[in-house]
PDB file of C-alpha atoms in Angstrom:
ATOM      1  CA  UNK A 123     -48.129 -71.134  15.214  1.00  0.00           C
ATOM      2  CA  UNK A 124     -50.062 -74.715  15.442  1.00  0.00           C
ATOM      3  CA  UNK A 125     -48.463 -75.152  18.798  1.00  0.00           C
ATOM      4  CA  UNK A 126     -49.655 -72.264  20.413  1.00  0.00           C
ATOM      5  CA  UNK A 127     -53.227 -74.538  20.794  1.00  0.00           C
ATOM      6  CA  UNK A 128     -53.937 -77.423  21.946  1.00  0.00           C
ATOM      7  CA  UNK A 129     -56.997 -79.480  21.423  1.00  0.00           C
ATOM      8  CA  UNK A 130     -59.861 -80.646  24.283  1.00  0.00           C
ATOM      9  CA  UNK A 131     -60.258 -84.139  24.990  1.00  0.00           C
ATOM     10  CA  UNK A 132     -63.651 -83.227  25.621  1.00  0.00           C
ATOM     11  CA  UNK A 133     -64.979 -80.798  23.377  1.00  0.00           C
ATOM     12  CA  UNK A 134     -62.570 -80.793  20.353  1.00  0.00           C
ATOM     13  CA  UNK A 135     -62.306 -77.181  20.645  1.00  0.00           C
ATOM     14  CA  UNK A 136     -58.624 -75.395  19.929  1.00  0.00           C
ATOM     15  CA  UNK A 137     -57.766 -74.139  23.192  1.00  0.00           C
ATOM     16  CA  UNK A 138     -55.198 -71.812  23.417  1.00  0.00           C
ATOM     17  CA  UNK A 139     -52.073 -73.493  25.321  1.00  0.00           C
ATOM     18  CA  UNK A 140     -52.215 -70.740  27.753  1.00  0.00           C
ATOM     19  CA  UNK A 141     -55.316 -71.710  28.100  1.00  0.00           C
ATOM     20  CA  UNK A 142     -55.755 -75.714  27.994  1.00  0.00           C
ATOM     21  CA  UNK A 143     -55.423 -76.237  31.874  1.00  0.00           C
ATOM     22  CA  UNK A 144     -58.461 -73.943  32.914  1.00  0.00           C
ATOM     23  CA  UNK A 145     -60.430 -75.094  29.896  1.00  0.00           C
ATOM     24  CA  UNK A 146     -59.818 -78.764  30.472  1.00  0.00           C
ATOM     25  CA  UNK A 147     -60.931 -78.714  34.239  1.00  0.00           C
ATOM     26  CA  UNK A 148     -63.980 -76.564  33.186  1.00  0.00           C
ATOM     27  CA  UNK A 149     -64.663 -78.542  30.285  1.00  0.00           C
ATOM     28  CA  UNK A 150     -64.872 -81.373  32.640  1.00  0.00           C
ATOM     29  CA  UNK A 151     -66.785 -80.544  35.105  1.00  0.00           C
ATOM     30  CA  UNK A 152     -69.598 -78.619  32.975  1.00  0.00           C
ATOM     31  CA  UNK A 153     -69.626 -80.155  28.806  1.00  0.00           C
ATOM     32  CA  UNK A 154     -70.340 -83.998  28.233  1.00  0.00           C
ATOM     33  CA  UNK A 155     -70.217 -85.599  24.781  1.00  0.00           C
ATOM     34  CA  UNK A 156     -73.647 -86.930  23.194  1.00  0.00           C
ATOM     35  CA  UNK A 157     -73.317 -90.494  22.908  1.00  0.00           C
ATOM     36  CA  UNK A 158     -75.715 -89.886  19.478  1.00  0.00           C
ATOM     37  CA  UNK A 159     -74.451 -86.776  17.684  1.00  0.00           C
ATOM     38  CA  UNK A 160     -70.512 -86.638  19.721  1.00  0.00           C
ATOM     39  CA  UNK A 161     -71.374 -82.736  20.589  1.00  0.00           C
ATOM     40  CA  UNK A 162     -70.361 -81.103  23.599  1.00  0.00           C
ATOM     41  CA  UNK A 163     -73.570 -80.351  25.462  1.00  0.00           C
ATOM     42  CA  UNK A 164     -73.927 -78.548  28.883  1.00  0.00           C
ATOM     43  CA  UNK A 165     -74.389 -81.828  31.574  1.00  0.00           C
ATOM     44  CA  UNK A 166     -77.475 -80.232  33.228  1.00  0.00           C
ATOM     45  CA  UNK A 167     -79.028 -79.812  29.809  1.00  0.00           C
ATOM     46  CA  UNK A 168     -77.809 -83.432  28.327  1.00  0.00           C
ATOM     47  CA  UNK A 169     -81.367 -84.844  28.664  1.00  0.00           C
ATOM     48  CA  UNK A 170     -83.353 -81.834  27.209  1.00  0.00           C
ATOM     49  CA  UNK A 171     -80.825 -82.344  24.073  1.00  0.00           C
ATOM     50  CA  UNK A 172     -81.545 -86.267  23.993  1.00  0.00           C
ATOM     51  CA  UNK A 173     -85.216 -85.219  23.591  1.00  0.00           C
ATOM     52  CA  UNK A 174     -85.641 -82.944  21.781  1.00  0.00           C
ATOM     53  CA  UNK A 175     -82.535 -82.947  19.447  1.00  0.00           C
ATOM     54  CA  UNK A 176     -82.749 -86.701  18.655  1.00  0.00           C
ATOM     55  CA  UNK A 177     -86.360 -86.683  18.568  1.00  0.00           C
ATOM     56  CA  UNK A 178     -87.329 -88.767  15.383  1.00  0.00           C
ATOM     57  CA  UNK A 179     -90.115 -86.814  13.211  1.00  0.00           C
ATOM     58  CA  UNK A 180     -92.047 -87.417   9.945  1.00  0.00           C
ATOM     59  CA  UNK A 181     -91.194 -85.217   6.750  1.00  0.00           C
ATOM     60  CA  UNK A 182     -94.740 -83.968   5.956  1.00  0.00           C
ATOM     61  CA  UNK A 183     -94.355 -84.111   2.571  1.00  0.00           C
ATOM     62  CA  UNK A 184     -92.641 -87.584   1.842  1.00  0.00           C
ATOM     63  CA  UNK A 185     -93.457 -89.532   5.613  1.00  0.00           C
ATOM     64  CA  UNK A 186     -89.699 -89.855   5.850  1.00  0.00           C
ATOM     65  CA  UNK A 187     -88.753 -90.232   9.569  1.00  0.00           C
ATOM     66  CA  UNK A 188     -84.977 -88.671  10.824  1.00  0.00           C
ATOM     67  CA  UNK A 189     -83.899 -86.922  13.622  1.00  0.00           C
ATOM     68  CA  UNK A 190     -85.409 -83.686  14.265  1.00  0.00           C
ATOM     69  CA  UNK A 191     -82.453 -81.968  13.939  1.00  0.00           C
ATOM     70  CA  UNK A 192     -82.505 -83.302  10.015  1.00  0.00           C
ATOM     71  CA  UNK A 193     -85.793 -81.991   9.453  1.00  0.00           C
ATOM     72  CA  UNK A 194     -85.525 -78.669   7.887  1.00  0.00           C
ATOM     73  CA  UNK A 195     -81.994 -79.420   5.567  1.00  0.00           C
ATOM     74  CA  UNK A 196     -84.133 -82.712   4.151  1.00  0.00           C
ATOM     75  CA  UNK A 197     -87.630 -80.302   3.823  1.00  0.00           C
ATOM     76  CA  UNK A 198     -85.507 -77.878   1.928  1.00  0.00           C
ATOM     77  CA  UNK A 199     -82.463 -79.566   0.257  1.00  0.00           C
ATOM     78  CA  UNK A 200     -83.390 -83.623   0.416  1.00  0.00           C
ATOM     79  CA  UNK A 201     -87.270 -84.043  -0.204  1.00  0.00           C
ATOM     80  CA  UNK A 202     -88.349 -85.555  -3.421  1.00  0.00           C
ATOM     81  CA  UNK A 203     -91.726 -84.300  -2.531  1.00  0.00           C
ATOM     82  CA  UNK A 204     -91.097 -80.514  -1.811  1.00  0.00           C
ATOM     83  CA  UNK A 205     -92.698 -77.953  -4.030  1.00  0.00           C
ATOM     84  CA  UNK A 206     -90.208 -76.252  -7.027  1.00  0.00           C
ATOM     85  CA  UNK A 207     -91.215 -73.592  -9.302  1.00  0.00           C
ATOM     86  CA  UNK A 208     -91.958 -74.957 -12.869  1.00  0.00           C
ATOM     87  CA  UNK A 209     -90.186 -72.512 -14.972  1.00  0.00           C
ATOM     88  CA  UNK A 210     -92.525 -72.253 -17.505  1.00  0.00           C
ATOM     89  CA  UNK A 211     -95.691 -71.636 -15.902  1.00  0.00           C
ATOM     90  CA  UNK A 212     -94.174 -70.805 -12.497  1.00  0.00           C
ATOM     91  CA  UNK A 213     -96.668 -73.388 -10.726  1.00  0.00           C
ATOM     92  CA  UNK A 214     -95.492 -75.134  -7.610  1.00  0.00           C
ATOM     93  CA  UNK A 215     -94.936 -78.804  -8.597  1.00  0.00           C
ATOM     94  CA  UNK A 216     -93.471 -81.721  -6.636  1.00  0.00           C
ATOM     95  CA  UNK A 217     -89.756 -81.948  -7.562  1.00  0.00           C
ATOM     96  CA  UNK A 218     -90.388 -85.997  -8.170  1.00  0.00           C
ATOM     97  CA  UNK A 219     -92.882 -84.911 -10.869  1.00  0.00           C
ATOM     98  CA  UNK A 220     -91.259 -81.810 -12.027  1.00  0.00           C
ATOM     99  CA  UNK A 221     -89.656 -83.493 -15.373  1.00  0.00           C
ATOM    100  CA  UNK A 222     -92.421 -84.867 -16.587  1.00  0.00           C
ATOM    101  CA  UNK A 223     -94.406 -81.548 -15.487  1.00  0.00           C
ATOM    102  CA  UNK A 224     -92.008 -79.174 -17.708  1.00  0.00           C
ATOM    103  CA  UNK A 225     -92.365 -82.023 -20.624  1.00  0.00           C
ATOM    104  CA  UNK A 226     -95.453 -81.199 -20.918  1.00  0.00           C
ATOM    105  CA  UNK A 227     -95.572 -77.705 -20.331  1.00  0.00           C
ATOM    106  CA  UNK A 228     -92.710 -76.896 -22.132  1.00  0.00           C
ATOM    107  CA  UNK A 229     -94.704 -78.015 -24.743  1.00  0.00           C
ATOM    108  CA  UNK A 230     -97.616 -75.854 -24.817  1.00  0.00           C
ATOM    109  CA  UNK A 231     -97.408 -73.004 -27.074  1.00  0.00           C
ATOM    110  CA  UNK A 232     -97.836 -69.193 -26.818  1.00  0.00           C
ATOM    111  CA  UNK A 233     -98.160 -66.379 -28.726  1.00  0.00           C
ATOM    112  CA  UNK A 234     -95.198 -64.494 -28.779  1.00  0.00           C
ATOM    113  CA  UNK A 235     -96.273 -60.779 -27.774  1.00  0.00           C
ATOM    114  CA  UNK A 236     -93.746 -59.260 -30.122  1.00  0.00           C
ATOM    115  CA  UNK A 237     -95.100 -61.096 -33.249  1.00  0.00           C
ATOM    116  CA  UNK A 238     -97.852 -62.677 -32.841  1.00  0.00           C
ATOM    117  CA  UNK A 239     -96.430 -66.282 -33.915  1.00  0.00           C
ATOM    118  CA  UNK A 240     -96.962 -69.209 -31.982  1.00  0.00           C
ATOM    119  CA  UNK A 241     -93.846 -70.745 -30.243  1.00  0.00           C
ATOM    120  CA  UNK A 242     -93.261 -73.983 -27.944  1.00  0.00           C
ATOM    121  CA  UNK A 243     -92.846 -72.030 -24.489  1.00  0.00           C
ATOM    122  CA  UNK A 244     -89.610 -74.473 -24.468  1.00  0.00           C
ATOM    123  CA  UNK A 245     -88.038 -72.075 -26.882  1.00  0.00           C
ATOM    124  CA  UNK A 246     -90.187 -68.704 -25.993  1.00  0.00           C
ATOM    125  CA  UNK A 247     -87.075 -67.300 -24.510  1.00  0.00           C
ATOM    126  CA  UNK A 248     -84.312 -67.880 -27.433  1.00  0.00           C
ATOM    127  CA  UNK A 249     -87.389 -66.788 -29.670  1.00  0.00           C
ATOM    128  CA  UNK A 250     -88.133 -63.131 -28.300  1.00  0.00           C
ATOM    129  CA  UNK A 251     -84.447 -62.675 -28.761  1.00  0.00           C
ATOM    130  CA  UNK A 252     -84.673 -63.104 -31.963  1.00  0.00           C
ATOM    131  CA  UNK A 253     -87.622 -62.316 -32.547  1.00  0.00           C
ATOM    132  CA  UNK A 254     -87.103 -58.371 -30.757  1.00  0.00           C
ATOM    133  CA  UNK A 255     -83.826 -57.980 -32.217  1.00  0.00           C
ATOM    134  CA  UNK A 256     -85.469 -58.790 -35.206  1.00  0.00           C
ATOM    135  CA  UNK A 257     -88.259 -56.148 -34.536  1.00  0.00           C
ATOM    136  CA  UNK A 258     -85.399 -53.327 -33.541  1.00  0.00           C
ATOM    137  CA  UNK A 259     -83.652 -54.049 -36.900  1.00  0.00           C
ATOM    138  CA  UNK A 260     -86.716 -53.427 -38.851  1.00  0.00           C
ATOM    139  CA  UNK A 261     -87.501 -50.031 -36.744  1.00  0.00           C
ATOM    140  CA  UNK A 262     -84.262 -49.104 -37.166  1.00  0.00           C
ATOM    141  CA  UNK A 263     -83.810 -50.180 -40.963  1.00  0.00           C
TER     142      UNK A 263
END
């Protein structure tokens, strides 16, 4: 029933027809649009949201500036410089060096616990399956 709602001039809510005509007038009087990020905001608390949600801050980690608002999606999603688990020694590397990171310590080898061989820790993984099915074969055999 798309009819049933209308939509605000002012807040681009769905308003319930019913609705609209005590919404609107409220909407009015109380809700203004940011002129940066085109969000309703209370009036009386337009200039708290100018400062402090359009501050412009520093990533920590790459000196990137953005809005402050930004900040944690680019520290956690964005950043070239945040930390990322290398999967082979679980270290905390720098995503813009983490390929050339696992390269090289994908190359390293290890003694595989079940026999005793030494394996790339690139292929560790696909080896102990092998390598115990191999060993429950011979227990079993």
């Amino acid at each position: 029933m798309e009819g049933a709602f209308q939509v605000c001039g002012n807040c681009k809510r769905r308003v319930a027809s019913a609705h609209f005509a005590l919404h609107e007038a409220h909407c009015l009087v109380f809700l203004a649009q940011c002129p940066e990020c085109q969000e309703p905001v209370p009036q009386a608390k337009m200039d708290e949201h100018r400062e402090s949600g359009h501050q412009q801050v520093g990533c920590a980690m790459c000196q990137q500036i953005m809005g402050k608002q930004e900040l944690a999606f680019h520290e956690t999603r964005e950043c070239q410089e945040r930390p990322v688990v290398c999967e082979f020694c679980r270290a905390a590397v720098r995503l813009s060096k983490l390929d050339i990171h696992e390269h090289h310590c994908g190359r390293r080898t290890e003694l595989c616990p079940d026999c005793d061989q030494p394996i790339v820790l690139r292929a560790l993984a696909q080896h102990r399956e092998a390598c115990g099915s191999g060993q429950a074969q011979r227990q079993t055999g």
